[in-house]
mmCIF file of C-alpha atoms in Angstrom:
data_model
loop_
_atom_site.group_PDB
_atom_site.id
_atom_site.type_symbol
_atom_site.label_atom_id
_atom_site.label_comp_id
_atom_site.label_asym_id
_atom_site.label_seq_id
_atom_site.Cartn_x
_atom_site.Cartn_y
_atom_site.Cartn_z
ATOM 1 C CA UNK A 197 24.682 34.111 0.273
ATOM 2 C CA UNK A 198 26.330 31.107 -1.182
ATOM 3 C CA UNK A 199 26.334 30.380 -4.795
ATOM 4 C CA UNK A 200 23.295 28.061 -6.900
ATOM 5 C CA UNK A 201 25.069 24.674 -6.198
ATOM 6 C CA UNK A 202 24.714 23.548 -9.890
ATOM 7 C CA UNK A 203 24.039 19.802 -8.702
ATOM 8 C CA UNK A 204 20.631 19.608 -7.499
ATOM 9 C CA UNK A 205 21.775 16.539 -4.768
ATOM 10 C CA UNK A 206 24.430 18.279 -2.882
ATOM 11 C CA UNK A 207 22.370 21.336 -2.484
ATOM 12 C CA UNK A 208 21.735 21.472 1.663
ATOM 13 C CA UNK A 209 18.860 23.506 1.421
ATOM 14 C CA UNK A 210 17.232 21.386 -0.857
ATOM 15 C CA UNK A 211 18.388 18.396 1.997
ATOM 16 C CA UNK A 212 16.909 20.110 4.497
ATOM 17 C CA UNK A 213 13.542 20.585 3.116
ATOM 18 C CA UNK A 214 13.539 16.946 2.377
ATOM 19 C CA UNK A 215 13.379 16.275 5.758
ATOM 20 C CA UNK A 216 11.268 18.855 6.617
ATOM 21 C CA UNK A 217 9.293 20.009 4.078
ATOM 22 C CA UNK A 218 5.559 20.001 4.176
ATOM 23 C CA UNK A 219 2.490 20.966 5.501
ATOM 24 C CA UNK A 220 3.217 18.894 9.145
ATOM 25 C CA UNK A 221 6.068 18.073 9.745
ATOM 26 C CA UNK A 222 7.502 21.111 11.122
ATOM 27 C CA UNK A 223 3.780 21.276 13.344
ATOM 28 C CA UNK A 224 4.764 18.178 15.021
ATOM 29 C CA UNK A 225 8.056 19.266 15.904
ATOM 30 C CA UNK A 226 6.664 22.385 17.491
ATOM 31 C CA UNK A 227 4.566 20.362 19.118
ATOM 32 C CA UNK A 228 6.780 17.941 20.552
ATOM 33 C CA UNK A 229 9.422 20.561 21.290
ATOM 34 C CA UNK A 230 11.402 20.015 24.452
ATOM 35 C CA UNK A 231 8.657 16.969 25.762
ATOM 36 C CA UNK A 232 7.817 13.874 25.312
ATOM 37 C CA UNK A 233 4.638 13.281 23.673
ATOM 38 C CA UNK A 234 2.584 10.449 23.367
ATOM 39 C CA UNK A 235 0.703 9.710 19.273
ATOM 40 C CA UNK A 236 -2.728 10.556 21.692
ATOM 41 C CA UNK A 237 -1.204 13.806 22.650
ATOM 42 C CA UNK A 238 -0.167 14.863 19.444
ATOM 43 C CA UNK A 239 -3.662 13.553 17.849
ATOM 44 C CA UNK A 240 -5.406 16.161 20.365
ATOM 45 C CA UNK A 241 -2.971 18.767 19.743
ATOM 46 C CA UNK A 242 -3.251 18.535 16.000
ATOM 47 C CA UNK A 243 -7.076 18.073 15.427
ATOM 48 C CA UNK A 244 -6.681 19.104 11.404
ATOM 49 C CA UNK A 245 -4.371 16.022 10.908
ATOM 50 C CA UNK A 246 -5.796 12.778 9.752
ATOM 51 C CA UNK A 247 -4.606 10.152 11.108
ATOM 52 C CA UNK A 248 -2.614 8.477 8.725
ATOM 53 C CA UNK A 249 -0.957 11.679 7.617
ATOM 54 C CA UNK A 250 0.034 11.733 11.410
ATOM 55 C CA UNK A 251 1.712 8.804 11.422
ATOM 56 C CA UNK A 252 3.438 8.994 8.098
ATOM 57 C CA UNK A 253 5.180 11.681 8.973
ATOM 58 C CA UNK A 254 6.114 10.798 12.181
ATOM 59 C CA UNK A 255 7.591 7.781 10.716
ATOM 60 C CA UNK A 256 9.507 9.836 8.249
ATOM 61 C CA UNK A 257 10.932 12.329 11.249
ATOM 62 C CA UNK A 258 11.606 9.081 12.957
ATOM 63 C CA UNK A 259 13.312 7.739 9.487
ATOM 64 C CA UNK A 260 15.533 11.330 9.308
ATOM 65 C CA UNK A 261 16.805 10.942 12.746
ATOM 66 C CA UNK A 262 14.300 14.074 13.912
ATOM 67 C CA UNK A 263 12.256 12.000 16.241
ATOM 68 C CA UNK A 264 13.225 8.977 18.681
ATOM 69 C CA UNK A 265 10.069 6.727 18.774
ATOM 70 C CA UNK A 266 9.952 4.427 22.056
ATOM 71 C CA UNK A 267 6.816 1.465 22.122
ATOM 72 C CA UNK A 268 5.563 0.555 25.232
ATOM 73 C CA UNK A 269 4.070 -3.977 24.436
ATOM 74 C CA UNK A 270 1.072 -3.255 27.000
ATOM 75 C CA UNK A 271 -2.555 -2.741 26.216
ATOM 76 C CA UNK A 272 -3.145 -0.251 25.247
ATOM 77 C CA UNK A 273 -0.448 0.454 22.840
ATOM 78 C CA UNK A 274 1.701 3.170 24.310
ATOM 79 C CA UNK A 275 4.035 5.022 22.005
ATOM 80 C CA UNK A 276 6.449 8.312 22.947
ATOM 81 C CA UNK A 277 8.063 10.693 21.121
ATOM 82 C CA UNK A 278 10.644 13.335 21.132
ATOM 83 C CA UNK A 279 13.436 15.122 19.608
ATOM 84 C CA UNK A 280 16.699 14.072 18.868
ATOM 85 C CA UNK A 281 19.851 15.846 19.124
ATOM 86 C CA UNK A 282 18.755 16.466 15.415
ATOM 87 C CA UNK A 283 15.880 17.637 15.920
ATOM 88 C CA UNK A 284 16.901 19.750 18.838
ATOM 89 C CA UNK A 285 18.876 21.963 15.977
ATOM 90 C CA UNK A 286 15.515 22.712 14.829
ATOM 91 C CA UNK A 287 13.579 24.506 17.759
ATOM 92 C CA UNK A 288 15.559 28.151 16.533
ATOM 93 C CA UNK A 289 14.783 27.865 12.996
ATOM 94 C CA UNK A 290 10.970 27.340 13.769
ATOM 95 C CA UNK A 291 11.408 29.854 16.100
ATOM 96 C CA UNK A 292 12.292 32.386 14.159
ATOM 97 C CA UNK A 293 9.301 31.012 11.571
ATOM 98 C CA UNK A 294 6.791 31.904 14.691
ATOM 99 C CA UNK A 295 8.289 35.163 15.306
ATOM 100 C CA UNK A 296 8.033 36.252 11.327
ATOM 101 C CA UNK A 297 4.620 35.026 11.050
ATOM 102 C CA UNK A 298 3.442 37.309 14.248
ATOM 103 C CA UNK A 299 5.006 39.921 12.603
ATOM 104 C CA UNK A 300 3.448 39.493 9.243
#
């Protein structure tokens, strides 16, 4: 393993939880994985969210470059999402996350 980088900022593991850090965020992914899904989907697929924390981080993920966000102007509001080549890079690492939790 690499060295402690001594400046905080250029440290890429402490970039990486930046983006995708937290309680959700790496949920939603999972969730979204290799679909599009619309905010309804994910709202029924992620019942323990509240809604505002939903849509804060999907705005962040969307902010990151994690998440392409595509608005339908009809009634009702329509509103997809799904991964970017970004976020794409992700599906392994969470899938190795799955596996070690199953196994422990």
């Amino acid at each position: 393993m690499d060295k402690i980088f001594l400046e905080q900022s250029k440290c890429p593991i402490k970039k990486t939880l930046d983006i995708i850090g937290g309680k959700w965020k790496l949920r939603i992914i999972f969730q979204i994985g290799s679909e599009i899904r619309r905010y309804g989907e994910l709202r029924k697929l992620m019942p323990d969210i509240s809604e505002k924390m939903l849509i804060q981080e999907l705005k962040s993920l969307v902010e990151y470059g994690v998440l392409s966000k595509k608005s339908y102007h009809q009634i009702p509001p329509k509103v997809e999402y799904n991964l970017t080549e970004k976020g794409f890079k992700l599906i392994p690492i969470i899938d190795l996350m799955k596996e070690f939790g199953a196994e422990n």
